[in-house]
Amino acid sequence: MEPKHTLQQQLALICHFHPWYGELLAERGIDPNAAVLPQLPLMTADKLEAHYFTQELRTEAGLSVYRTSGTSSGIRKAIYYSPEDDEQYIASKAACFREWLARGPAVVTRALADMGTGHAASTAITIFRQLGFQADSLSFALPIEEHIKRLATFRPQLLYTMPSILDAIASAAPDPKAFGIQKIIIVGEIAPPAWQSNMAARFGIIASDILDTYGSIEIGAIASYSHEHSVYVLDAGIHAEALRADEVDPRFDTLEDNETVLVLTSFKRALFPAVRYVTYDVVRDFGTVTIDGRARQTFSCISKRIGTDLKHGEKISLYDIESVVQQFVSDAELRVRIRDNKLSIHIRSKMLEDGMLAVIQQAIEQKIEAIGQMIRGRMLSGIVVTRAAEDETLERGAVKSKKLYF
């Protein structure tokens, strides 16, 4: 979808709904009617905590509110969507799904949403019905046996889920191909190309039958992965900037040469100040590609997140760890922890043999330079790779389970 507003129109909207933002501009002597994007303040976590997340409850009619983890002050984050914000989000997702589905021969009439809580989950049924599908949803909190039972009875051609839930389904099902799923859309967690290819094979489809989408409650729909171009393509209603870590916060360590922090401006959000919003996601190879005659902003992957509360997480890339492990075992589910200053990687896989553990450990240390440097510099005392029992339940967070645990 095309941007709805010019920058000046968007700033007027943000200042109207968020008067404190106008005060921030005034303090800096910035005229919103003449401002250009690089002049505007970065919308950092500190600014949001000081202004947006501490505001009084909004009372406009028809609002949707989504609550995420608490701020440092202990206040639960309330993120608001106006009816128009919701409409724009649903329209963006529907257009993305429609365009992707049109590229293949599969005929989709039934779709199942099987994911966590939050914005993507709450809007899935509406999006599917707009696309003309018979739709149903399933709570991620149900036992995995219930997920498998529903897939077997409903038999959706399209499954919308999270990578960790898809991992669990593929591991528990006797034959994932038997479900007859033809298309899979994933959201919310890392999904390296090797993982996508391996997962597609387990369901009897090809990698391009998986659509990996990237979004956030704050912004909405952000990007989706193009197998044709091997990059994530940003939504047309989003303008991205790629900043050095020290441009966001001088306390942050220097990133690799091809890595930058993703900063986003949405031209379709009103009840969140999405102007130069710092995602704290580190992307690689930020650039542009020409698609259908138009320049589109892209990046190759989200390698990790940075932030003052992540400690080793500023250097450790779950994307890279998963990519290495998937080279050895294509059915791997993994959980990554920092324990006693050691990097602990716990893998569940029917293909994993005990003799492979040491090989995987060495490969992670040798192929992921940042981890090797931390071990040599004694920031990490080493790597421990262990196997999980087939019936072991790997811990899952309330929404995202592919994350770094401390």
Short mmCIF file of C-alpha atoms in Angstrom, two decimals, residues 34-324:
data_model
loop_
_atom_site.label_atom_id
_atom_site.label_comp_id
_atom_site.label_asym_id
_atom_site.label_seq_id
_atom_site.Cartn_x
_atom_site.Cartn_y
_atom_site.Cartn_z
CA ALA A 34 9.00 22.45 7.44
CA ALA A 35 10.83 19.52 9.07
CA VAL A 36 12.75 16.87 7.19
CA LEU A 37 13.14 13.39 8.60
CA PRO A 38 16.81 13.50 9.76
CA GLN A 39 16.03 16.57 11.91
CA LEU A 40 13.43 14.75 13.96
CA PRO A 41 14.27 13.09 17.30
CA LEU A 42 14.74 9.35 17.45
CA MET A 43 11.80 7.68 19.16
CA THR A 44 13.83 5.61 21.62
CA ALA A 45 12.66 3.33 24.42
CA ASP A 46 13.51 6.04 26.96
CA LYS A 47 11.32 8.62 25.23
CA LEU A 48 8.42 6.20 24.88
CA GLU A 49 8.66 5.19 28.52
CA ALA A 50 8.75 8.82 29.62
CA HIS A 51 5.81 9.93 27.48
CA TYR A 52 3.75 7.30 25.63
CA PHE A 53 3.65 4.43 28.13
CA THR A 54 2.99 6.71 31.10
CA GLN A 55 0.10 8.61 29.52
CA GLU A 56 -3.42 8.46 30.93
CA LEU A 57 -5.66 5.79 29.48
CA ARG A 58 -7.06 6.85 26.12
CA THR A 59 -10.83 7.07 25.86
CA GLU A 60 -11.53 7.58 22.15
CA ALA A 61 -14.31 5.41 20.74
CA GLY A 62 -13.49 2.11 19.06
CA LEU A 63 -9.93 1.74 20.30
CA SER A 64 -8.04 -1.54 20.38
CA VAL A 65 -5.40 -1.86 23.08
CA TYR A 66 -2.61 -4.43 23.21
CA ARG A 67 -0.51 -4.95 26.33
CA THR A 68 3.05 -6.14 26.23
CA SER A 69 5.82 -6.60 28.79
CA GLY A 70 6.29 -3.94 31.43
CA THR A 71 8.50 -0.87 31.40
CA SER A 72 11.38 -0.38 33.84
CA SER A 73 8.93 1.38 36.15
CA GLY A 74 6.81 -1.78 36.29
CA ILE A 75 3.96 -0.38 34.19
CA ARG A 76 2.48 -2.73 31.59
CA LYS A 77 2.85 -1.28 28.10
CA ALA A 78 -0.46 -0.33 26.51
CA ILE A 79 -0.24 0.17 22.75
CA TYR A 80 -3.29 1.67 21.09
CA TYR A 81 -4.84 1.24 17.64
CA SER A 82 -7.57 3.48 16.33
CA PRO A 83 -10.21 1.92 14.03
CA GLU A 84 -8.33 3.46 11.10
CA ASP A 85 -5.01 2.06 12.37
CA ASP A 86 -6.59 -1.39 12.52
CA GLU A 87 -8.09 -1.00 9.04
CA GLN A 88 -4.72 0.02 7.59
CA TYR A 89 -2.97 -2.91 9.27
CA ILE A 90 -5.54 -5.43 8.06
CA ALA A 91 -5.43 -3.98 4.54
CA SER A 92 -1.61 -4.16 4.45
CA LYS A 93 -1.53 -7.77 5.61
CA ALA A 94 -4.35 -8.83 3.28
CA ALA A 95 -2.60 -7.20 0.30
CA CYS A 96 0.69 -8.91 1.19
CA PHE A 97 -0.95 -12.33 1.55
CA ARG A 98 -3.02 -11.89 -1.61
CA GLU A 99 -0.01 -10.92 -3.72
CA TRP A 100 2.05 -13.83 -2.42
CA LEU A 101 -0.72 -16.40 -2.92
CA ALA A 102 -1.29 -15.18 -6.48
CA ARG A 103 2.25 -16.26 -7.43
CA GLY A 104 1.58 -19.97 -7.00
CA PRO A 105 -0.90 -22.52 -8.33
CA ALA A 106 -2.23 -23.56 -4.91
CA VAL A 107 -5.94 -22.99 -4.35
CA VAL A 108 -6.68 -21.86 -0.80
CA THR A 109 -10.21 -22.03 0.61
CA ARG A 110 -9.49 -22.86 4.27
CA ALA A 111 -7.02 -21.10 6.56
CA LEU A 112 -6.11 -21.74 10.20
CA ALA A 113 -4.43 -19.26 12.54
CA ASP A 114 -2.37 -21.04 15.20
CA MET A 115 -0.25 -18.56 17.12
CA GLY A 116 0.24 -16.52 20.27
CA THR A 117 -1.67 -13.57 21.59
CA GLY A 118 -1.40 -10.01 20.33
CA HIS A 119 -2.20 -8.01 17.27
CA ALA A 120 -1.36 -10.54 14.56
CA ALA A 121 -3.43 -13.23 16.29
CA SER A 122 -6.43 -10.99 16.97
CA THR A 123 -6.72 -9.80 13.36
CA ALA A 124 -5.99 -13.09 11.56
CA ILE A 125 -9.60 -14.23 11.15
CA THR A 126 -10.66 -10.84 9.77
CA ILE A 127 -7.82 -10.90 7.25
CA PHE A 128 -8.65 -14.43 6.11
CA ARG A 129 -12.32 -13.62 5.68
CA GLN A 130 -11.46 -10.55 3.62
CA LEU A 131 -9.51 -12.92 1.36
CA GLY A 132 -12.60 -15.10 1.03
CA PHE A 133 -11.36 -18.06 3.09
CA GLN A 134 -13.18 -20.28 5.53
CA ALA A 135 -11.20 -19.43 8.66
CA ASP A 136 -10.60 -20.76 12.13
CA SER A 137 -8.12 -20.13 14.93
CA LEU A 138 -6.43 -22.14 17.65
CA SER A 139 -4.82 -21.00 20.90
CA PHE A 140 -1.09 -21.62 21.13
CA ALA A 141 -1.59 -22.47 24.83
CA LEU A 142 -3.39 -25.74 24.02
CA PRO A 143 -1.45 -29.03 24.22
CA ILE A 144 0.30 -29.87 20.98
CA GLU A 145 -2.01 -32.89 20.56
CA GLU A 146 -4.93 -30.47 20.18
CA HIS A 147 -3.08 -28.56 17.45
CA ILE A 148 -2.50 -31.78 15.54
CA LYS A 149 -6.08 -32.92 16.00
CA ARG A 150 -7.44 -29.61 14.67
CA LEU A 151 -5.12 -29.67 11.65
CA ALA A 152 -6.27 -33.21 10.87
CA THR A 153 -9.99 -32.35 11.08
CA PHE A 154 -10.07 -28.84 9.61
CA ARG A 155 -7.39 -29.60 6.98
CA PRO A 156 -6.43 -26.03 6.11
CA GLN A 157 -4.57 -25.38 2.91
CA LEU A 158 -3.02 -22.32 4.60
CA LEU A 159 -1.52 -22.31 8.10
CA TYR A 160 -0.64 -19.00 9.81
CA THR A 161 1.60 -19.61 12.81
CA MET A 162 4.88 -18.94 14.60
CA PRO A 163 8.13 -20.80 13.86
CA SER A 164 8.35 -22.39 17.31
CA ILE A 165 4.77 -23.68 17.07
CA LEU A 166 5.50 -25.05 13.59
CA ASP A 167 8.59 -26.75 15.04
CA ALA A 168 6.45 -28.40 17.69
CA ILE A 169 3.80 -29.53 15.20
CA ALA A 170 6.36 -31.00 12.82
CA SER A 171 8.09 -32.80 15.68
CA ALA A 172 4.93 -34.29 17.19
CA ALA A 173 3.03 -35.23 14.03
CA PRO A 174 3.68 -38.74 12.65
CA ASP A 175 3.68 -37.34 9.10
CA PRO A 176 3.34 -33.55 8.65
CA LYS A 177 2.70 -34.04 4.92
CA ALA A 178 -0.57 -35.81 5.74
CA PHE A 179 -2.21 -32.55 6.82
CA GLY A 180 -2.32 -31.40 3.19
CA ILE A 181 -1.04 -27.92 4.02
CA GLN A 182 0.01 -26.13 0.84
CA LYS A 183 1.01 -22.70 2.15
CA ILE A 184 2.48 -21.53 5.48
CA ILE A 185 2.75 -17.95 6.74
CA ILE A 186 4.94 -17.37 9.77
CA VAL A 187 5.31 -14.37 12.06
CA GLY A 188 6.98 -13.32 15.28
CA GLU A 189 10.30 -15.19 15.42
CA ILE A 190 13.47 -15.76 13.45
CA ALA A 191 13.23 -18.06 10.44
CA PRO A 192 16.53 -18.35 8.52
CA PRO A 193 16.34 -19.59 4.90
CA ALA A 194 17.86 -22.95 5.88
CA TRP A 195 15.15 -23.44 8.48
CA GLN A 196 12.45 -22.46 5.97
CA SER A 197 13.76 -24.94 3.39
CA ASN A 198 14.01 -27.75 5.91
CA MET A 199 10.55 -27.07 7.31
CA ALA A 200 9.00 -26.89 3.83
CA ALA A 201 10.42 -30.32 3.01
CA ARG A 202 8.88 -31.79 6.16
CA PHE A 203 5.42 -30.56 5.08
CA GLY A 204 5.90 -31.66 1.47
CA ILE A 205 6.06 -28.16 -0.02
CA ILE A 206 8.88 -25.94 -1.31
CA ALA A 207 10.57 -23.01 0.42
CA SER A 208 8.68 -20.38 -1.59
CA ASP A 209 5.43 -21.83 -0.18
CA ILE A 210 6.48 -20.31 3.15
CA LEU A 211 6.00 -16.58 3.68
CA ASP A 212 8.01 -15.14 6.57
CA THR A 213 6.54 -11.85 7.77
CA TYR A 214 8.03 -9.26 10.12
CA GLY A 215 6.02 -6.82 12.17
CA SER A 216 5.55 -5.34 15.61
CA ILE A 217 2.65 -4.18 17.74
CA GLU A 218 4.08 -0.68 17.72
CA ILE A 219 4.35 -0.33 13.94
CA GLY A 220 2.10 -3.03 12.48
CA ALA A 221 3.09 -4.78 9.26
CA ILE A 222 6.73 -4.03 8.40
CA ALA A 223 8.20 -6.46 5.86
CA SER A 224 8.01 -9.91 4.30
CA TYR A 225 10.62 -12.25 2.86
CA SER A 226 11.01 -12.53 -0.91
CA HIS A 227 12.45 -15.88 -1.99
CA GLU A 228 12.91 -14.41 -5.46
CA HIS A 229 15.22 -11.64 -4.23
CA SER A 230 16.49 -13.36 -1.03
CA VAL A 231 15.69 -10.28 1.07
CA TYR A 232 12.97 -8.89 3.31
CA VAL A 233 11.02 -6.22 1.44
CA LEU A 234 9.57 -3.39 3.50
CA ASP A 235 5.91 -2.43 3.26
CA ALA A 236 5.33 0.54 0.97
CA GLY A 237 3.79 2.52 3.83
CA ILE A 238 7.01 2.31 5.85
CA HIS A 239 10.18 4.36 5.45
CA ALA A 240 13.28 2.80 6.99
CA GLU A 241 16.59 4.21 8.09
CA ALA A 242 19.66 2.14 8.90
CA LEU A 243 21.72 3.72 11.68
CA ARG A 244 24.97 2.83 13.36
CA ALA A 245 24.56 1.57 16.91
CA ASP A 246 26.32 4.62 18.37
CA GLU A 247 23.91 6.91 16.52
CA VAL A 248 21.10 5.33 18.53
CA ASP A 249 22.98 5.26 21.82
CA PRO A 250 26.72 5.94 22.33
CA ARG A 251 26.80 3.15 24.95
CA PHE A 252 26.11 0.48 22.32
CA ASP A 253 28.98 -1.59 20.97
CA THR A 254 30.01 -1.25 17.35
CA LEU A 255 28.22 -3.63 14.99
CA GLU A 256 29.65 -5.55 12.05
CA ASP A 257 30.26 -3.60 8.84
CA ASN A 258 27.12 -4.91 7.16
CA GLU A 259 24.90 -4.46 10.26
CA THR A 260 22.76 -1.47 11.24
CA VAL A 261 19.93 -0.69 13.62
CA LEU A 262 16.53 -0.47 11.92
CA VAL A 263 14.63 2.80 12.49
CA LEU A 264 11.12 3.09 11.06
CA THR A 265 8.64 5.80 10.17
CA SER A 266 5.09 4.70 9.44
CA PHE A 267 2.78 6.83 7.34
CA LYS A 268 -0.23 4.77 8.41
CA ARG A 269 -0.15 4.89 12.22
CA ALA A 270 -1.91 7.54 14.32
CA LEU A 271 -2.19 6.31 17.91
CA PHE A 272 1.48 5.39 18.17
CA PRO A 273 4.23 7.98 17.50
CA ALA A 274 5.87 5.91 14.77
CA VAL A 275 8.24 8.63 13.55
CA ARG A 276 11.89 7.52 13.56
CA TYR A 277 10.90 4.68 15.89
CA VAL A 278 13.96 2.71 17.01
CA THR A 279 13.18 -1.01 16.73
CA TYR A 280 16.48 -2.10 18.31
CA ASP A 281 16.51 -4.85 15.67
CA VAL A 282 19.87 -5.26 13.96
CA VAL A 283 19.55 -5.93 10.24
CA ARG A 284 22.14 -6.92 7.67
CA ASP A 285 22.77 -5.63 4.15
CA PHE A 286 20.24 -2.79 4.21
CA GLY A 287 19.61 -1.50 0.68
CA THR A 288 17.11 -1.28 -2.14
CA VAL A 289 15.98 -3.52 -4.98
CA THR A 290 13.77 -2.72 -7.95
CA ILE A 291 10.52 -4.69 -7.95
CA ASP A 292 7.95 -4.12 -10.68
CA GLY A 293 9.80 -0.96 -11.71
CA ARG A 294 9.83 0.56 -8.21
CA ALA A 295 12.68 0.90 -5.71
CA ARG A 296 11.87 -0.97 -2.49
CA GLN A 297 13.85 -0.88 0.74
CA THR A 298 15.23 -4.25 1.84
CA PHE A 299 17.50 -6.10 4.26
CA SER A 300 18.81 -9.67 4.20
CA CYS A 301 17.94 -10.68 7.76
CA ILE A 302 17.39 -9.60 11.34
CA SER A 303 20.51 -10.90 13.04
CA LYS A 304 19.79 -9.91 16.66
CA ARG A 305 18.52 -7.17 18.97
CA ILE A 306 20.47 -4.65 20.98
CA GLY A 307 19.51 -2.94 24.19
CA THR A 308 20.84 -2.13 27.62
CA ASP A 309 18.98 -5.09 29.14
CA LEU A 310 20.28 -7.78 26.79
CA LYS A 311 23.91 -8.11 27.97
CA HIS A 312 25.53 -10.73 25.70
CA GLY A 313 22.47 -10.43 23.46
CA GLU A 314 24.07 -7.40 21.84
CA LYS A 315 26.59 -9.73 20.19
CA ILE A 316 24.86 -13.11 20.00
CA SER A 317 22.80 -13.75 16.89
CA LEU A 318 20.11 -16.40 17.20
CA TYR A 319 19.76 -16.19 13.42
CA ASP A 320 23.38 -17.33 12.97
CA ILE A 321 23.12 -20.07 15.60
CA GLU A 322 19.96 -21.50 14.03
CA SER A 323 21.54 -21.31 10.55
CA VAL A 324 24.55 -23.34 11.71
#
